C-alpha positions as YAML, in Angstrom:
chain: A
units: angstrom
residues:
- id: 1
  name: MET
  ca: [0.00, 0.01, 0.07]
- id: 2
  name: GLN
  ca: [2.80, 2.27, 0.77]
- id: 3
  name: ILE
  ca: [4.55, 1.62, -2.24]
- id: 4
  name: ARG
  ca: [1.23, 2.48, -4.18]
- id: 5
  name: HIS
  ca: [1.09, 5.79, -2.43]
- id: 6
  name: LYS
  ca: [4.74, 6.45, -3.31]
- id: 7
  name: ALA
  ca: [3.98, 5.95, -7.01]
- id: 8
  name: ILE
  ca: [1.26, 8.24, -7.09]
- id: 9
  name: ILE
  ca: [3.04, 10.84, -5.18]
- id: 10
  name: ILE
  ca: [5.98, 10.66, -7.79]
- id: 11
  name: SER
  ca: [3.45, 10.66, -10.58]
- id: 12
  name: VAL
  ca: [1.96, 13.83, -9.47]
- id: 13
  name: LEU
  ca: [5.26, 15.44, -8.55]
- id: 14
  name: GLY
  ca: [6.32, 14.68, -12.31]
- id: 15
  name: ILE
  ca: [3.25, 16.20, -13.63]
- id: 16
  name: ILE
  ca: [3.91, 19.34, -11.58]
- id: 17
  name: ILE
  ca: [7.59, 19.44, -12.78]
- id: 18
  name: ILE
  ca: [6.62, 18.91, -16.49]
- id: 19
  name: SER
  ca: [3.83, 21.80, -16.22]
- id: 20
  name: ALA
  ca: [6.24, 24.19, -14.74]
- id: 21
  name: LEU
  ca: [8.78, 23.41, -17.37]
- id: 22
  name: LEU
  ca: [6.43, 23.90, -20.24]
- id: 23
  name: PHE
  ca: [5.13, 27.23, -18.46]
- id: 24
  name: ARG
  ca: [8.84, 28.42, -18.39]
- id: 25
  name: LEU
  ca: [9.32, 27.53, -22.06]
- id: 26
  name: LEU
  ca: [6.15, 29.09, -23.33]
- id: 27
  name: LYS
  ca: [7.06, 32.29, -21.08]
- id: 28
  name: ASP
  ca: [10.61, 32.53, -22.44]
- id: 29
  name: ASP
  ca: [9.20, 32.34, -26.05]
- id: 30
  name: GLN
  ca: [7.30, 35.51, -25.74]
- id: 31
  name: PRO
  ca: [8.48, 39.10, -26.84]
- id: 32
  name: ASN
  ca: [9.73, 41.45, -24.06]
- id: 33
  name: SER
  ca: [6.25, 43.48, -24.18]
- id: 34
  name: PRO
  ca: [3.24, 41.27, -24.02]
- id: 35
  name: VAL
  ca: [1.00, 40.67, -27.05]
- id: 36
  name: VAL
  ca: [-2.59, 42.20, -26.40]
- id: 37
  name: THR
  ca: [-5.86, 41.53, -27.81]
- id: 38
  name: GLU
  ca: [-8.37, 44.24, -29.06]
- id: 39
  name: LYS
  ca: [-10.22, 44.38, -25.68]
- id: 40
  name: GLU
  ca: [-7.23, 44.99, -23.45]
- id: 41
  name: ASN
  ca: [-5.48, 48.28, -22.25]
- id: 42
  name: ARG
  ca: [-2.61, 48.73, -24.94]
- id: 43
  name: GLY
  ca: [-1.07, 51.51, -23.10]
- id: 44
  name: LEU
  ca: [2.22, 51.65, -21.01]
- id: 45
  name: ALA
  ca: [3.34, 53.88, -17.98]
- id: 46
  name: GLY
  ca: [6.23, 56.11, -18.16]
- id: 47
  name: GLU
  ca: [7.25, 59.10, -20.44]
- id: 48
  name: SER
  ca: [5.72, 59.34, -23.84]
- id: 49
  name: ILE
  ca: [9.22, 59.90, -25.31]
- id: 50
  name: ASP
  ca: [10.37, 56.67, -23.64]
- id: 51
  name: VAL
  ca: [7.68, 54.53, -24.51]
- id: 52
  name: ALA
  ca: [7.94, 55.54, -28.35]
- id: 53
  name: LEU
  ca: [11.78, 55.19, -28.20]
- id: 54
  name: ASP
  ca: [11.67, 51.83, -26.25]
- id: 55
  name: PHE
  ca: [9.38, 50.31, -29.14]
- id: 56
  name: MET
  ca: [11.76, 51.71, -31.67]
- id: 57
  name: GLU
  ca: [14.76, 49.98, -30.25]
- id: 58
  name: VAL
  ca: [12.84, 46.54, -29.76]
- id: 59
  name: TRP
  ca: [11.91, 46.78, -33.29]
- id: 60
  name: GLN
  ca: [15.49, 47.76, -34.16]
- id: 61
  name: GLU
  ca: [16.88, 44.84, -32.44]
- id: 62
  name: ALA
  ca: [14.54, 42.61, -34.47]
- id: 63
  name: ARG
  ca: [15.86, 43.99, -37.75]
- id: 64
  name: ILE
  ca: [19.39, 43.50, -36.76]
- id: 65
  name: SER
  ca: [18.95, 39.72, -35.95]
- id: 66
  name: THR
  ca: [20.02, 37.49, -38.80]
- id: 67
  name: THR
  ca: [17.57, 34.90, -37.88]
- id: 68
  name: THR
  ca: [14.23, 36.64, -37.35]
- id: 69
  name: ASN
  ca: [12.48, 40.04, -38.08]
- id: 70
  name: PRO
  ca: [9.79, 42.09, -36.45]
- id: 71
  name: TYR
  ca: [6.97, 40.12, -38.15]
- id: 72
  name: GLN
  ca: [8.16, 36.94, -37.03]
- id: 73
  name: GLU
  ca: [8.67, 38.49, -33.34]
- id: 74
  name: ASN
  ca: [5.06, 39.49, -33.49]
- id: 75
  name: LEU
  ca: [5.89, 42.93, -32.55]
- id: 76
  name: THR
  ca: [3.03, 44.24, -34.64]
- id: 77
  name: SER
  ca: [0.83, 43.14, -31.74]
- id: 78
  name: ILE
  ca: [2.84, 44.31, -28.56]
- id: 79
  name: LYS
  ca: [1.95, 47.03, -26.33]
- id: 80
  name: PRO
  ca: [2.04, 50.01, -26.56]
- id: 81
  name: LEU
  ca: [0.59, 49.67, -30.23]
- id: 82
  name: SER
  ca: [-3.03, 50.77, -30.49]
- id: 83
  name: GLN
  ca: [-5.37, 48.39, -32.18]
- id: 84
  name: ALA
  ca: [-5.18, 50.66, -35.44]
- id: 85
  name: VAL
  ca: [-1.53, 50.86, -35.63]
- id: 86
  name: SER
  ca: [-1.22, 47.21, -34.75]
- id: 87
  name: GLU
  ca: [-3.38, 46.44, -37.93]
- id: 88
  name: MET
  ca: [-1.46, 48.86, -40.10]
- id: 89
  name: LEU
  ca: [1.72, 47.39, -39.36]
- id: 90
  name: LYS
  ca: [0.43, 43.76, -40.07]
- id: 91
  name: GLY
  ca: [-0.63, 44.93, -43.41]
- id: 92
  name: THR
  ca: [2.92, 46.00, -44.33]
- id: 93
  name: GLU
  ca: [4.51, 42.56, -43.99]
- id: 94
  name: THR
  ca: [4.10, 41.67, -47.61]
- id: 95
  name: ALA
  ca: [5.60, 44.67, -48.97]
- id: 96
  name: PHE
  ca: [8.37, 44.52, -46.33]
- id: 97
  name: ARG
  ca: [9.40, 41.19, -47.61]
- id: 98
  name: GLU
  ca: [9.14, 42.16, -51.35]
- id: 99
  name: ASN
  ca: [11.11, 45.38, -51.16]
- id: 100
  name: GLY
  ca: [12.78, 45.70, -47.81]
- id: 101
  name: PHE
  ca: [11.01, 48.80, -46.82]
- id: 102
  name: ASP
  ca: [10.57, 49.21, -43.16]
- id: 103
  name: PRO
  ca: [7.45, 51.01, -42.09]
- id: 104
  name: VAL
  ca: [8.76, 51.91, -38.59]
- id: 105
  name: LEU
  ca: [12.31, 52.74, -39.51]
- id: 106
  name: CYS
  ca: [11.17, 54.48, -42.57]
- id: 107
  name: GLN
  ca: [14.05, 53.19, -44.66]
- id: 108
  name: SER
  ca: [15.47, 49.85, -45.92]
- id: 109
  name: GLU
  ca: [18.64, 50.05, -43.94]
- id: 110
  name: VAL
  ca: [19.02, 49.62, -39.87]
- id: 111
  name: PRO
  ca: [20.43, 52.73, -38.24]
- id: 112
  name: SER
  ca: [23.08, 52.10, -35.30]
- id: 113
  name: GLY
  ca: [20.89, 54.29, -33.05]
- id: 114
  name: PHE
  ca: [18.27, 57.23, -32.78]
- id: 115
  name: LYS
  ca: [17.72, 60.87, -31.88]
- id: 116
  name: VAL
  ca: [14.59, 62.15, -30.69]
- id: 117
  name: LYS
  ca: [12.81, 65.60, -31.31]
- id: 118
  name: PRO
  ca: [9.80, 66.29, -29.45]
- id: 119
  name: ILE
  ca: [7.10, 68.33, -31.41]
- id: 120
  name: PHE
  ca: [4.61, 68.91, -28.41]
- id: 121
  name: ALA
  ca: [3.27, 66.88, -25.33]
- id: 122
  name: ASN
  ca: [0.58, 67.40, -22.68]
- id: 123
  name: GLU
  ca: [-1.12, 65.11, -20.17]
- id: 124
  name: ALA
  ca: [-3.25, 63.69, -23.08]
- id: 125
  name: GLU
  ca: [-1.32, 63.47, -26.04]
- id: 126
  name: ALA
  ca: [2.22, 63.85, -27.37]
- id: 127
  name: GLN
  ca: [3.96, 63.93, -30.86]
- id: 128
  name: LEU
  ca: [7.68, 63.45, -31.55]
- id: 129
  name: ILE
  ca: [10.17, 62.73, -34.40]
- id: 130
  name: ILE
  ca: [12.63, 59.96, -34.37]
- id: 131
  name: PHE
  ca: [15.66, 60.30, -36.36]
- id: 132
  name: PRO
  ca: [18.55, 57.79, -37.24]
- id: 133
  name: LYS
  ca: [21.96, 58.99, -35.91]
- id: 134
  name: GLU
  ca: [23.36, 58.79, -39.23]
- id: 135
  name: GLU
  ca: [21.45, 61.83, -40.15]
- id: 136
  name: LYS
  ca: [20.25, 60.49, -43.44]
- id: 137
  name: VAL
  ca: [18.20, 63.15, -45.19]
- id: 138
  name: GLY
  ca: [14.53, 62.94, -45.40]
- id: 139
  name: VAL
  ca: [14.54, 59.72, -42.97]
- id: 140
  name: GLN
  ca: [12.27, 60.37, -39.89]
- id: 141
  name: THR
  ca: [9.40, 58.49, -38.07]
- id: 142
  name: ILE
  ca: [6.67, 60.47, -36.72]
- id: 143
  name: PHE
  ca: [5.12, 59.19, -33.37]
- id: 144
  name: THR
  ca: [1.79, 60.22, -32.09]
- id: 145
  name: LEU
  ca: [0.91, 58.97, -28.67]
- id: 146
  name: LYS
  ca: [-2.28, 59.24, -26.44]
- id: 147
  name: SER
  ca: [-2.70, 58.80, -22.68]
- id: 148
  name: GLN
  ca: [-5.40, 57.15, -20.79]
- id: 149
  name: ASP
  ca: [-5.47, 56.44, -16.92]
- id: 150
  name: SER
  ca: [-1.42, 57.55, -17.17]
- id: 151
  name: LEU
  ca: [-0.87, 54.85, -20.00]
- id: 152
  name: TRP
  ca: [0.68, 55.90, -23.34]
- id: 153
  name: GLU
  ca: [-0.36, 54.25, -26.51]
- id: 154
  name: ILE
  ca: [1.22, 54.70, -29.86]
- id: 155
  name: SER
  ca: [-1.94, 55.89, -31.83]
- id: 156
  name: ASP
  ca: [0.00, 56.73, -35.14]
- id: 157
  name: ILE
  ca: [3.31, 55.85, -36.79]
- id: 158
  name: THR
  ca: [3.93, 57.77, -40.21]
- id: 159
  name: CYS
  ca: [7.17, 58.38, -42.13]
- id: 160
  name: GLY
  ca: [8.15, 62.18, -42.48]
- id: 161
  name: THR
  ca: [9.89, 63.69, -45.50]
- id: 162
  name: GLY
  ca: [12.42, 65.68, -43.64]
- id: 163
  name: GLU
  ca: [14.29, 68.20, -45.87]
- id: 164
  name: GLN
  ca: [13.07, 66.49, -49.18]
- id: 165
  name: GLY
  ca: [9.43, 67.53, -48.47]
- id: 166
  name: PRO
  ca: [6.33, 66.18, -50.11]
- id: 167
  name: GLU
  ca: [4.86, 67.59, -53.36]
- id: 168
  name: LEU
  ca: [2.92, 71.04, -53.18]
- id: 169
  name: GLY
  ca: [-0.31, 70.53, -51.56]
- id: 170
  name: GLU
  ca: [0.90, 67.53, -49.29]
- id: 171
  name: PHE
  ca: [2.09, 68.42, -45.93]
- id: 172
  name: THR
  ca: [2.64, 66.46, -42.71]
- id: 173
  name: PHE
  ca: [1.70, 69.48, -40.56]
- id: 174
  name: GLU
  ca: [-1.50, 71.64, -40.99]
- id: 175
  name: GLN
  ca: [-3.09, 73.42, -38.20]
- id: 176
  name: GLU
  ca: [-5.02, 76.54, -37.19]
- id: 177
  name: GLY
  ca: [-4.16, 78.36, -34.18]
- id: 178
  name: PHE
  ca: [-2.52, 81.53, -32.95]
- id: 179
  name: LEU
  ca: [0.91, 83.07, -33.47]
- id: 180
  name: LEU
  ca: [3.17, 83.73, -30.50]
- id: 181
  name: LYS
  ca: [6.78, 84.92, -30.19]
- id: 182
  name: GLU
  ca: [7.99, 87.33, -27.41]
- id: 183
  name: SER
  ca: [5.29, 85.96, -25.18]
- id: 184
  name: VAL
  ca: [6.25, 82.33, -25.33]
- id: 185
  name: GLN
  ca: [7.60, 80.93, -22.00]
- id: 186
  name: PRO
  ca: [10.83, 78.72, -21.58]
- id: 187
  name: PRO
  ca: [11.53, 76.03, -22.55]
- id: 188
  name: LEU
  ca: [10.36, 77.71, -25.63]
- id: 189
  name: ASN
  ca: [12.52, 79.66, -27.66]
- id: 190
  name: SER
  ca: [11.13, 83.47, -28.03]
- id: 191
  name: GLU
  ca: [13.62, 84.11, -31.00]
- id: 192
  name: TYR
  ca: [11.01, 81.93, -33.20]
- id: 193
  name: TRP
  ca: [7.51, 82.30, -33.94]
- id: 194
  name: HIS
  ca: [5.39, 79.45, -32.44]
- id: 195
  name: LEU
  ca: [1.77, 78.22, -33.32]
- id: 196
  name: VAL
  ca: [-0.52, 77.58, -30.52]
- id: 197
  name: TYR
  ca: [-3.31, 75.18, -31.48]
- id: 198
  name: ALA
  ca: [-5.76, 72.72, -30.37]
- id: 199
  name: GLN
  ca: [-5.96, 69.18, -31.37]
- id: 200
  name: ASP
  ca: [-9.13, 66.84, -30.64]
- id: 201
  name: GLY
  ca: [-10.73, 69.80, -28.71]
- id: 202
  name: VAL
  ca: [-7.60, 70.05, -26.23]
- id: 203
  name: LEU
  ca: [-5.82, 73.68, -26.53]
- id: 204
  name: GLY
  ca: [-2.19, 74.03, -25.62]
- id: 205
  name: TYR
  ca: [-0.06, 72.36, -28.28]
- id: 206
  name: THR
  ca: [2.86, 74.44, -29.52]
- id: 207
  name: ALA
  ca: [4.96, 73.98, -32.54]
- id: 208
  name: PRO
  ca: [8.15, 76.15, -33.49]
- id: 209
  name: LEU
  ca: [7.83, 77.66, -36.99]
- id: 210
  name: VAL
  ca: [11.04, 77.43, -39.22]
- id: 211
  name: LEU
  ca: [10.77, 80.27, -41.90]
- id: 212
  name: GLY
  ca: [12.75, 80.41, -45.02]
- id: 213
  name: THR
  ca: [12.78, 82.14, -48.49]
- id: 214
  name: GLU
  ca: [10.11, 79.62, -49.54]
- id: 215
  name: SER
  ca: [7.87, 80.32, -46.63]
- id: 216
  name: GLN
  ca: [4.77, 82.32, -48.17]
- id: 217
  name: CYS
  ca: [2.34, 84.18, -46.20]
- id: 218
  name: LEU
  ca: [-1.05, 84.98, -47.52]
- id: 219
  name: THR
  ca: [-2.39, 88.27, -46.65]
- id: 220
  name: THR
  ca: [-6.02, 89.56, -46.31]
- id: 221
  name: GLY
  ca: [-5.90, 90.66, -49.91]
- id: 222
  name: ASN
  ca: [-4.94, 87.12, -51.05]
- id: 223
  name: THR
  ca: [-1.50, 88.53, -51.84]
- id: 224
  name: ALA
  ca: [1.49, 85.99, -51.24]
- id: 225
  name: ALA
  ca: [4.71, 87.29, -50.03]
- id: 226
  name: VAL
  ca: [7.57, 85.89, -48.26]
- id: 227
  name: CYS
  ca: [6.95, 85.67, -44.65]
- id: 228
  name: SER
  ca: [8.54, 88.10, -42.28]
- id: 229
  name: ASP
  ca: [8.04, 89.77, -39.00]
- id: 230
  name: SER
  ca: [6.64, 92.69, -40.58]
- id: 231
  name: LEU
  ca: [3.54, 90.47, -41.71]
- id: 232
  name: LEU
  ca: [3.24, 88.49, -38.65]
- id: 233
  name: ALA
  ca: [1.74, 89.62, -35.16]
- id: 234
  name: GLU
  ca: [1.30, 88.29, -31.67]
- id: 235
  name: ALA
  ca: [-1.98, 86.38, -31.47]
- id: 236
  name: MET
  ca: [-2.66, 86.48, -34.96]
- id: 237
  name: GLN
  ca: [-5.16, 83.71, -36.12]
- id: 238
  name: VAL
  ca: [-3.67, 81.63, -38.85]
- id: 239
  name: THR
  ca: [-3.45, 78.39, -40.45]
- id: 240
  name: VAL
  ca: [0.03, 76.89, -40.76]
- id: 241
  name: LYS
  ca: [1.10, 74.63, -43.58]
- id: 242
  name: GLY
  ca: [4.32, 72.92, -43.65]
- id: 243
  name: ASN
  ca: [6.51, 69.68, -43.01]
- id: 244
  name: LEU
  ca: [7.76, 68.45, -39.52]
- id: 245
  name: THR
  ca: [11.53, 68.54, -39.28]
- id: 246
  name: GLU
  ca: [13.83, 68.22, -36.38]
- id: 247
  name: ALA
  ca: [13.89, 72.06, -35.77]
- id: 248
  name: GLY
  ca: [10.08, 72.35, -35.97]
- id: 249
  name: VAL
  ca: [7.65, 73.14, -38.73]
- id: 250
  name: GLU
  ca: [9.31, 74.04, -41.77]
- id: 251
  name: VAL
  ca: [6.67, 76.46, -43.22]
- id: 252
  name: LYS
  ca: [5.37, 76.51, -46.64]
- id: 253
  name: TRP
  ca: [2.15, 78.55, -46.21]
- id: 254
  name: ILE
  ca: [0.96, 80.79, -43.51]
- id: 255
  name: GLU
  ca: [-2.74, 81.95, -44.08]
- id: 256
  name: LEU
  ca: [-4.70, 84.44, -41.88]
- id: 257
  name: VAL
  ca: [-7.86, 83.11, -40.78]
- id: 258
  name: ARG
  ca: [-10.88, 85.49, -41.76]
...
């Protein structure tokens, strides 16, 4: 009878050990960030810039690997990607395999590291640009993040155009707001004009404006002229169209709001 009891105990212990090993193996096989379903909270705690950069670096590591890639690692489904971004990235796998273009790194090559330029940030939303350290012209990834219950979710990933710029009429930045310069407070630089605008009904976003010889100001008389301080004023209501760059918004058009 004792031998039978010992056999039962040994069998139970064996099942427990095997179950533990299987759990360990399955756990180790998962990526660093958990895969989530549509109904789960997809955000992560921390600073928005760290959340975006951490995802970028995890994606970069999978690209560097000689035995796998981000799609095989299921990185298109992990936190902090929103459901919409997750589905968008899943839909790029075929194109990635065919032409090698990476929709997150925004190029075919894998950079050695990254630089980050915040565009705006508040408690509810943030936007930033991530550049490769190699400073390749025209390569930039624009991240938009939204916060819910102090958890940041990547709600949009797009490839910017940098100094190359899109064709006329297509811009990476187009917002209506108010101009400020001398009245802006640190850490904003009062040497530059800034656009203060609202997004999704939330006022308080700011974007520095980079004016150049191609920046056109459309006046009340529908006359276009190269933008200058003489054509702009504090608290002037305008629509700004341009392209996001490391320094800010490279302005193509500033139109007065009538």
